[in-house]
mmCIF file of C-alpha atoms in Angstrom:
data_model
loop_
_atom_site.group_PDB
_atom_site.id
_atom_site.type_symbol
_atom_site.label_atom_id
_atom_site.label_comp_id
_atom_site.label_asym_id
_atom_site.label_seq_id
_atom_site.Cartn_x
_atom_site.Cartn_y
_atom_site.Cartn_z
ATOM 1 C CA MET A 1 -3.081 18.014 20.677
ATOM 2 C CA ARG A 2 -5.485 19.022 18.340
ATOM 3 C CA VAL A 3 -4.929 16.390 15.329
ATOM 4 C CA ILE A 4 -7.590 16.139 12.275
ATOM 5 C CA PHE A 5 -7.013 12.586 10.378
ATOM 6 C CA MET A 6 -7.408 11.726 6.842
ATOM 7 C CA GLY A 7 -6.590 8.031 5.409
ATOM 8 C CA THR A 8 -9.161 5.357 4.354
ATOM 9 C CA PRO A 9 -7.648 2.025 4.101
ATOM 10 C CA ASP A 10 -6.621 -0.888 5.916
ATOM 11 C CA PHE A 11 -3.250 1.029 5.995
ATOM 12 C CA SER A 12 -4.283 3.702 7.624
ATOM 13 C CA VAL A 13 -6.447 2.068 10.191
ATOM 14 C CA PRO A 14 -3.569 1.251 12.893
ATOM 15 C CA VAL A 15 -2.264 4.821 12.409
ATOM 16 C CA LEU A 16 -6.027 5.916 13.878
ATOM 17 C CA ASP A 17 -5.759 4.010 16.741
ATOM 18 C CA ALA A 18 -2.215 5.130 17.663
ATOM 19 C CA LEU A 19 -3.152 8.422 17.856
ATOM 20 C CA VAL A 20 -5.790 7.958 19.901
ATOM 21 C CA ASP A 21 -3.726 5.963 21.763
ATOM 22 C CA ALA A 22 -1.382 8.142 21.974
ATOM 23 C CA GLY A 23 -4.130 10.991 23.740
ATOM 24 C CA HIS A 24 -4.412 12.637 20.700
ATOM 25 C CA ASP A 25 -7.886 14.735 20.667
ATOM 26 C CA ILE A 26 -8.649 13.899 16.840
ATOM 27 C CA VAL A 27 -11.622 17.043 15.969
ATOM 28 C CA ALA A 28 -12.772 15.126 12.339
ATOM 29 C CA VAL A 29 -11.628 11.993 10.719
ATOM 30 C CA TYR A 30 -11.708 12.153 6.350
ATOM 31 C CA CYS A 31 -12.117 9.550 4.964
ATOM 32 C CA GLN A 32 -12.942 8.698 0.874
ATOM 33 C CA PRO A 33 -16.787 8.240 1.090
ATOM 34 C CA PRO A 34 -18.497 4.767 0.633
ATOM 35 C CA ARG A 35 -18.202 2.402 -2.933
ATOM 36 C CA PRO A 36 -19.975 0.354 -4.186
ATOM 37 C CA ALA A 37 -18.833 -3.363 -3.126
ATOM 38 C CA GLY A 38 -19.347 -6.423 -2.992
ATOM 39 C CA ARG A 39 -21.860 -8.868 -5.419
ATOM 40 C CA GLY A 40 -24.351 -6.413 -4.044
ATOM 41 C CA LYS A 41 -23.052 -3.923 -5.251
ATOM 42 C CA LYS A 42 -24.263 -1.540 -1.995
ATOM 43 C CA ASP A 43 -22.665 1.560 -1.108
ATOM 44 C CA ARG A 44 -19.356 0.280 1.717
ATOM 45 C CA PRO A 45 -17.399 2.595 4.034
ATOM 46 C CA SER A 46 -14.210 2.496 4.121
ATOM 47 C CA PRO A 47 -12.421 0.495 6.836
ATOM 48 C CA VAL A 48 -10.971 4.272 8.694
ATOM 49 C CA GLN A 49 -14.481 5.443 8.919
ATOM 50 C CA VAL A 50 -15.981 1.651 10.261
ATOM 51 C CA ARG A 51 -12.921 1.712 12.863
ATOM 52 C CA ALA A 52 -13.977 6.210 12.869
ATOM 53 C CA GLU A 53 -17.529 5.509 13.995
ATOM 54 C CA ALA A 54 -16.654 2.738 15.937
ATOM 55 C CA LEU A 55 -14.281 5.109 18.356
ATOM 56 C CA GLY A 56 -17.333 7.801 18.078
ATOM 57 C CA LEU A 57 -14.994 10.321 16.518
ATOM 58 C CA GLN A 58 -16.889 13.164 13.973
ATOM 59 C CA VAL A 59 -16.292 11.365 10.197
ATOM 60 C CA ARG A 60 -16.043 13.446 7.290
ATOM 61 C CA TYR A 61 -16.065 11.865 3.161
ATOM 62 C CA PRO A 62 -16.394 15.480 0.918
ATOM 63 C CA GLU A 63 -16.328 14.322 -2.593
ATOM 64 C CA SER A 64 -13.011 16.816 -2.965
ATOM 65 C CA LEU A 65 -11.783 19.706 -0.987
ATOM 66 C CA LYS A 66 -11.129 21.814 -3.557
ATOM 67 C CA GLY A 67 -14.590 24.077 -2.343
ATOM 68 C CA ASP A 68 -14.755 27.075 -0.597
ATOM 69 C CA ALA A 69 -17.369 25.057 1.812
ATOM 70 C CA GLU A 70 -15.041 21.983 2.524
ATOM 71 C CA GLN A 71 -12.116 24.617 3.251
ATOM 72 C CA ALA A 72 -14.271 26.820 5.130
ATOM 73 C CA ALA A 73 -15.466 23.514 7.542
ATOM 74 C CA PHE A 74 -11.616 22.487 7.704
ATOM 75 C CA ALA A 75 -10.095 25.594 8.951
ATOM 76 C CA ALA A 76 -12.100 26.207 11.262
ATOM 77 C CA LEU A 77 -11.462 23.064 13.037
ATOM 78 C CA GLN A 78 -9.067 24.391 14.424
ATOM 79 C CA ALA A 79 -6.042 22.120 14.395
ATOM 80 C CA ASP A 80 -2.767 21.668 15.390
ATOM 81 C CA VAL A 81 -1.868 19.318 12.974
ATOM 82 C CA ALA A 82 -3.343 17.221 10.017
ATOM 83 C CA VAL A 83 -1.449 13.575 9.876
ATOM 84 C CA VAL A 84 -2.878 12.182 6.259
ATOM 85 C CA VAL A 85 -1.743 8.613 5.576
ATOM 86 C CA ALA A 86 -3.237 6.564 1.760
ATOM 87 C CA TYR A 87 -6.232 9.013 2.215
ATOM 88 C CA GLY A 88 -6.816 9.684 -1.555
ATOM 89 C CA LEU A 89 -7.421 13.094 -2.989
ATOM 90 C CA ILE A 90 -5.147 15.626 -3.370
ATOM 91 C CA LEU A 91 -5.182 18.679 -0.697
ATOM 92 C CA PRO A 92 -5.470 21.985 -2.078
ATOM 93 C CA GLN A 93 -2.769 24.723 -0.474
ATOM 94 C CA VAL A 94 -5.306 26.057 1.734
ATOM 95 C CA ILE A 95 -5.760 22.748 3.754
ATOM 96 C CA LEU A 96 -2.210 22.256 3.481
ATOM 97 C CA ASP A 97 -1.833 25.359 5.466
ATOM 98 C CA ALA A 98 -5.000 25.685 7.623
ATOM 99 C CA PRO A 99 -3.719 23.353 10.282
ATOM 100 C CA THR A 100 -1.367 25.536 12.764
ATOM 101 C CA ALA A 101 1.714 22.690 12.273
ATOM 102 C CA GLY A 102 0.751 22.043 8.717
ATOM 103 C CA CYS A 103 0.366 18.216 7.081
ATOM 104 C CA LEU A 104 2.471 15.385 7.761
ATOM 105 C CA ASN A 105 2.337 12.347 5.862
ATOM 106 C CA ILE A 106 3.119 8.635 6.242
ATOM 107 C CA HIS A 107 3.860 7.646 3.125
ATOM 108 C CA ALA A 108 5.553 3.571 2.870
ATOM 109 C CA SER A 109 9.086 3.888 0.524
ATOM 110 C CA LEU A 110 12.402 5.627 1.292
ATOM 111 C CA LEU A 111 11.658 8.671 0.384
ATOM 112 C CA PRO A 112 13.190 10.096 -2.677
ATOM 113 C CA ARG A 113 12.345 6.153 -4.009
ATOM 114 C CA TRP A 114 8.655 5.580 -4.638
ATOM 115 C CA ARG A 115 6.702 8.225 -4.516
ATOM 116 C CA GLY A 116 3.357 8.044 -5.833
ATOM 117 C CA ALA A 117 0.682 5.480 -5.525
ATOM 118 C CA ALA A 118 2.119 2.121 -5.187
ATOM 119 C CA PRO A 119 5.432 1.601 -3.143
ATOM 120 C CA ILE A 120 4.263 -1.131 -1.251
ATOM 121 C CA HIS A 121 3.796 -3.256 -4.667
ATOM 122 C CA ARG A 122 7.001 -1.041 -6.860
ATOM 123 C CA ALA A 123 9.300 -1.997 -3.832
ATOM 124 C CA ILE A 124 9.359 -5.888 -4.095
ATOM 125 C CA MET A 125 9.043 -6.511 -7.940
ATOM 126 C CA ALA A 126 11.631 -3.896 -8.482
ATOM 127 C CA GLY A 127 13.712 -6.419 -6.390
ATOM 128 C CA ASP A 128 14.551 -4.028 -3.932
ATOM 129 C CA ALA A 129 16.500 -5.679 -0.834
ATOM 130 C CA GLU A 130 14.948 -2.842 0.981
ATOM 131 C CA THR A 131 11.805 -0.252 2.640
ATOM 132 C CA GLY A 132 10.650 2.005 4.896
ATOM 133 C CA VAL A 133 8.199 4.373 6.565
ATOM 134 C CA CYS A 134 8.965 8.276 6.297
ATOM 135 C CA ILE A 135 7.205 10.538 7.881
ATOM 136 C CA MET A 136 7.577 14.048 5.299
ATOM 137 C CA GLN A 137 6.009 17.938 5.678
ATOM 138 C CA MET A 138 3.437 18.160 3.011
ATOM 139 C CA GLU A 139 3.774 20.344 0.210
ATOM 140 C CA ALA A 140 2.064 21.068 -3.013
ATOM 141 C CA GLY A 141 4.103 18.229 -5.379
ATOM 142 C CA LEU A 142 3.829 14.830 -5.195
ATOM 143 C CA ASP A 143 5.489 12.968 -2.302
ATOM 144 C CA THR A 144 8.191 15.950 -2.487
ATOM 145 C CA GLY A 145 8.501 17.793 0.935
ATOM 146 C CA PRO A 146 10.758 17.602 3.740
ATOM 147 C CA VAL A 147 11.452 14.289 5.795
ATOM 148 C CA LEU A 148 10.869 15.075 9.830
ATOM 149 C CA LEU A 149 11.600 11.272 10.672
ATOM 150 C CA ARG A 150 12.620 7.958 8.193
ATOM 151 C CA GLU A 151 13.097 4.380 9.210
ATOM 152 C CA THR A 152 14.020 0.944 6.747
ATOM 153 C CA MET A 153 12.760 -2.719 6.753
ATOM 154 C CA GLU A 154 14.490 -5.214 4.838
ATOM 155 C CA ILE A 155 12.235 -7.048 2.103
ATOM 156 C CA GLY A 156 12.721 -10.509 2.341
ATOM 157 C CA ARG A 157 13.481 -12.760 -0.500
ATOM 158 C CA ALA A 158 9.986 -14.426 0.440
ATOM 159 C CA GLU A 159 8.060 -11.374 0.815
ATOM 160 C CA THR A 160 4.793 -10.657 -0.285
ATOM 161 C CA THR A 161 3.094 -6.913 -0.415
ATOM 162 C CA GLY A 162 0.734 -8.200 2.125
ATOM 163 C CA HIS A 163 3.273 -9.581 4.591
ATOM 164 C CA LEU A 164 4.883 -6.074 4.239
ATOM 165 C CA HIS A 165 1.635 -4.330 3.893
ATOM 166 C CA ASP A 166 0.692 -5.541 6.918
ATOM 167 C CA ALA A 167 4.143 -4.588 9.002
ATOM 168 C CA LEU A 168 4.373 -0.996 7.213
ATOM 169 C CA SER A 169 1.289 0.242 8.680
ATOM 170 C CA GLN A 170 2.705 -0.373 12.127
ATOM 171 C CA MET A 171 5.567 0.277 11.644
ATOM 172 C CA GLY A 172 4.045 3.832 10.427
ATOM 173 C CA ALA A 173 1.561 4.230 13.461
ATOM 174 C CA ARG A 174 4.679 3.694 15.780
ATOM 175 C CA LEU A 175 6.484 6.879 13.969
ATOM 176 C CA ILE A 176 4.433 8.961 13.840
ATOM 177 C CA VAL A 177 3.026 9.492 17.587
ATOM 178 C CA LYS A 178 6.982 9.464 18.119
ATOM 179 C CA ALA A 179 6.782 12.695 15.860
ATOM 180 C CA LEU A 180 3.637 14.464 16.898
ATOM 181 C CA ALA A 181 6.140 13.883 20.299
ATOM 182 C CA GLY A 182 8.518 16.091 18.770
ATOM 183 C CA LEU A 183 7.098 17.963 16.518
ATOM 184 C CA GLY A 184 9.108 21.394 16.697
ATOM 185 C CA THR A 185 12.232 19.619 17.919
ATOM 186 C CA LEU A 186 12.749 17.800 14.605
ATOM 187 C CA THR A 187 14.796 18.654 11.517
ATOM 188 C CA PRO A 188 13.337 18.604 8.310
ATOM 189 C CA VAL A 189 15.672 17.224 5.522
ATOM 190 C CA PRO A 190 14.893 17.961 1.862
ATOM 191 C CA GLN A 191 14.799 14.912 -0.231
ATOM 192 C CA PRO A 192 17.818 14.935 -2.120
ATOM 193 C CA GLN A 193 17.156 15.324 -6.574
ATOM 194 C CA GLU A 194 19.085 12.350 -6.778
ATOM 195 C CA GLY A 195 16.836 8.564 -6.936
ATOM 196 C CA VAL A 196 14.043 9.699 -7.609
ATOM 197 C CA THR A 197 11.660 6.590 -8.671
ATOM 198 C CA TYR A 198 7.981 7.109 -9.171
ATOM 199 C CA ALA A 199 5.273 3.781 -7.733
ATOM 200 C CA ALA A 200 2.690 4.250 -10.479
ATOM 201 C CA LYS A 201 -0.811 2.701 -9.919
ATOM 202 C CA ILE A 202 -1.123 -0.959 -10.558
ATOM 203 C CA ASP A 203 -2.581 -1.872 -13.599
ATOM 204 C CA LYS A 204 -4.250 -5.449 -13.765
ATOM 205 C CA ALA A 205 -2.232 -5.665 -17.421
ATOM 206 C CA GLU A 206 0.684 -6.127 -15.444
ATOM 207 C CA ALA A 207 -0.627 -9.430 -13.571
ATOM 208 C CA ARG A 208 0.329 -11.523 -16.630
ATOM 209 C CA VAL A 209 3.120 -13.711 -15.839
ATOM 210 C CA ASP A 210 5.368 -13.645 -18.293
ATOM 211 C CA TRP A 211 7.778 -16.674 -18.328
ATOM 212 C CA SER A 212 10.359 -15.781 -20.175
ATOM 213 C CA LYS A 213 11.442 -13.495 -18.091
ATOM 214 C CA SER A 214 14.063 -14.201 -15.512
ATOM 215 C CA ALA A 215 13.116 -16.277 -12.227
ATOM 216 C CA ASP A 216 13.640 -13.338 -9.915
ATOM 217 C CA GLU A 217 12.027 -11.084 -12.238
ATOM 218 C CA VAL A 218 8.973 -13.613 -11.955
ATOM 219 C CA SER A 219 9.053 -13.945 -8.636
ATOM 220 C CA GLN A 220 9.092 -10.943 -7.612
ATOM 221 C CA LEU A 221 5.935 -10.058 -9.758
ATOM 222 C CA ILE A 222 4.364 -13.123 -7.808
ATOM 223 C CA ARG A 223 4.979 -11.936 -4.437
ATOM 224 C CA GLY A 224 4.280 -7.973 -5.598
ATOM 225 C CA LEU A 225 1.513 -8.048 -6.578
ATOM 226 C CA SER A 226 -0.096 -10.769 -3.658
ATOM 227 C CA PRO A 227 -2.911 -10.523 -2.546
ATOM 228 C CA PHE A 228 -4.093 -7.866 -5.026
ATOM 229 C CA PRO A 229 -4.823 -7.722 -7.928
ATOM 230 C CA GLY A 230 -3.027 -11.358 -7.722
ATOM 231 C CA ALA A 231 -0.334 -12.186 -10.672
ATOM 232 C CA TRP A 232 -1.678 -14.648 -12.834
ATOM 233 C CA CYS A 233 -1.206 -17.461 -15.887
ATOM 234 C CA ASP A 234 -3.074 -19.878 -18.255
ATOM 235 C CA VAL A 235 -3.338 -23.690 -16.776
ATOM 236 C CA ALA A 236 -4.851 -25.657 -19.437
ATOM 237 C CA GLY A 237 -7.556 -22.818 -20.622
ATOM 238 C CA GLU A 238 -8.257 -21.401 -16.449
ATOM 239 C CA ARG A 239 -6.784 -18.353 -14.969
ATOM 240 C CA VAL A 240 -4.982 -19.537 -11.627
ATOM 241 C CA LYS A 241 -3.783 -16.717 -9.251
ATOM 242 C CA LEU A 242 -0.534 -17.199 -7.600
ATOM 243 C CA LEU A 243 0.226 -15.931 -4.469
ATOM 244 C CA GLY A 244 3.762 -16.352 -3.389
ATOM 245 C CA ALA A 245 6.624 -17.974 -4.657
ATOM 246 C CA ARG A 246 10.111 -18.439 -4.454
ATOM 247 C CA THR A 247 13.285 -18.614 -6.684
ATOM 248 C CA VAL A 248 14.619 -22.628 -6.940
ATOM 249 C CA ALA A 249 17.116 -24.542 -9.494
ATOM 250 C CA GLY A 250 15.578 -25.578 -12.771
ATOM 251 C CA LYS A 251 16.079 -25.359 -16.602
ATOM 252 C CA GLY A 252 13.933 -25.709 -19.305
ATOM 253 C CA ALA A 253 11.553 -24.095 -22.003
ATOM 254 C CA PRO A 254 10.016 -20.944 -20.194
ATOM 255 C CA GLY A 255 6.654 -22.696 -18.938
ATOM 256 C CA GLN A 256 7.464 -25.732 -18.739
ATOM 257 C CA VAL A 257 5.867 -27.710 -15.379
ATOM 258 C CA LEU A 258 9.625 -28.682 -14.032
ATOM 259 C CA GLY A 259 7.949 -31.057 -11.567
ATOM 260 C CA GLY A 260 5.017 -29.966 -8.848
ATOM 261 C CA PHE A 261 4.083 -26.377 -9.304
ATOM 262 C CA THR A 262 7.604 -25.512 -9.830
ATOM 263 C CA ILE A 263 7.605 -23.295 -13.246
ATOM 264 C CA ALA A 264 10.707 -22.979 -16.103
ATOM 265 C CA CYS A 265 11.742 -19.137 -16.484
ATOM 266 C CA GLY A 266 13.754 -17.657 -19.366
ATOM 267 C CA GLU A 267 16.444 -17.340 -16.927
ATOM 268 C CA GLY A 268 16.312 -20.345 -13.828
ATOM 269 C CA ALA A 269 12.774 -21.822 -11.768
ATOM 270 C CA VAL A 270 10.343 -20.950 -9.950
ATOM 271 C CA GLU A 271 7.974 -22.437 -6.917
ATOM 272 C CA VAL A 272 4.499 -21.690 -6.519
ATOM 273 C CA THR A 273 3.606 -21.760 -2.652
ATOM 274 C CA GLN A 274 0.326 -20.749 -2.960
ATOM 275 C CA ALA A 275 -2.352 -19.930 -5.787
ATOM 276 C CA GLN A 276 -5.852 -19.421 -6.038
ATOM 277 C CA ARG A 277 -8.333 -20.611 -8.675
ATOM 278 C CA ALA A 278 -11.523 -19.184 -9.344
ATOM 279 C CA GLY A 279 -14.053 -18.730 -6.857
ATOM 280 C CA LYS A 280 -12.160 -20.439 -4.284
ATOM 281 C CA LYS A 281 -9.884 -19.254 -1.528
ATOM 282 C CA ALA A 282 -6.277 -19.054 -1.605
ATOM 283 C CA MET A 283 -4.123 -22.572 -0.720
ATOM 284 C CA PRO A 284 -0.680 -23.298 -0.034
ATOM 285 C CA ALA A 285 0.409 -24.640 -3.506
ATOM 286 C CA ALA A 286 1.080 -28.912 -2.449
ATOM 287 C CA GLU A 287 -3.311 -28.021 -1.617
ATOM 288 C CA ILE A 288 -3.801 -26.834 -4.889
ATOM 289 C CA LEU A 289 -2.397 -29.239 -6.831
ATOM 290 C CA LYS A 290 -4.646 -32.579 -5.256
ATOM 291 C CA GLY A 291 -7.326 -31.214 -8.226
ATOM 292 C CA LEU A 292 -5.257 -29.379 -10.216
ATOM 293 C CA THR A 293 -3.344 -31.065 -13.614
ATOM 294 C CA LEU A 294 -0.981 -28.744 -14.808
ATOM 295 C CA GLY A 295 -0.015 -30.833 -17.601
ATOM 296 C CA ASP A 296 3.403 -29.739 -19.412
ATOM 297 C CA ALA A 297 3.665 -26.464 -19.354
ATOM 298 C CA VAL A 298 1.568 -23.212 -18.145
ATOM 299 C CA ALA A 299 0.882 -19.962 -20.116
#
């Protein structure tokens, strides 16, 4: 099958590999342009660009798909289908209509829950018991198209966005290969009108821990923002990232240190299991406490 692949970050790379391994003809790979990164702020290609070039595939990274020339170039590829996963640009209707079978999106949530930019983070932060992947036929609305395939996955009580990200990426890779094999025989199921939620892009202003919240809420925030951007608290004037947590028995004033890296919340307590000091590597709480004194309370 002639496939246009459209994706940018690490999450998309296993999907590209799965399509190649399945024997599809990847006629072009679209991704975001290289962006300044690192200490030198030199342009750095995206993970998808790096992988696609290593596979010898044609790579395109237009700033926009709204121009006539870009749209004509896309149509000229005469693709059977486009596979879209975390691409990063809105696709105009003319792009959606260009492939024979349209554009299929791999979305890391159980639509219509968590449409939008940050479904994995938001599912953990909200305390959802499960999540999954939907293969969706794209239309003009934001993640509103009918679903061709879906699969669910339990969210563990210690799950972080980093762990869930990798598992859902592999699930999406497997499901899209299945969807393409069954294209034309799968029945698109319209999304229900009830249960719609939106996964807004993560704002760094959300990352400071509010210890007056319940232990469940604090744990969900820490795990949902791990590893990026990382929830944080103030320890004796130093900003420390908190990257792993679990709820435990305990009681005290919000922010009170109850022993080790266990902190009292508005209700219950949270044990921080992994943390990171500025300029240092992330490490288990037991290791970080060898060089960090929490004092009586954190803020």
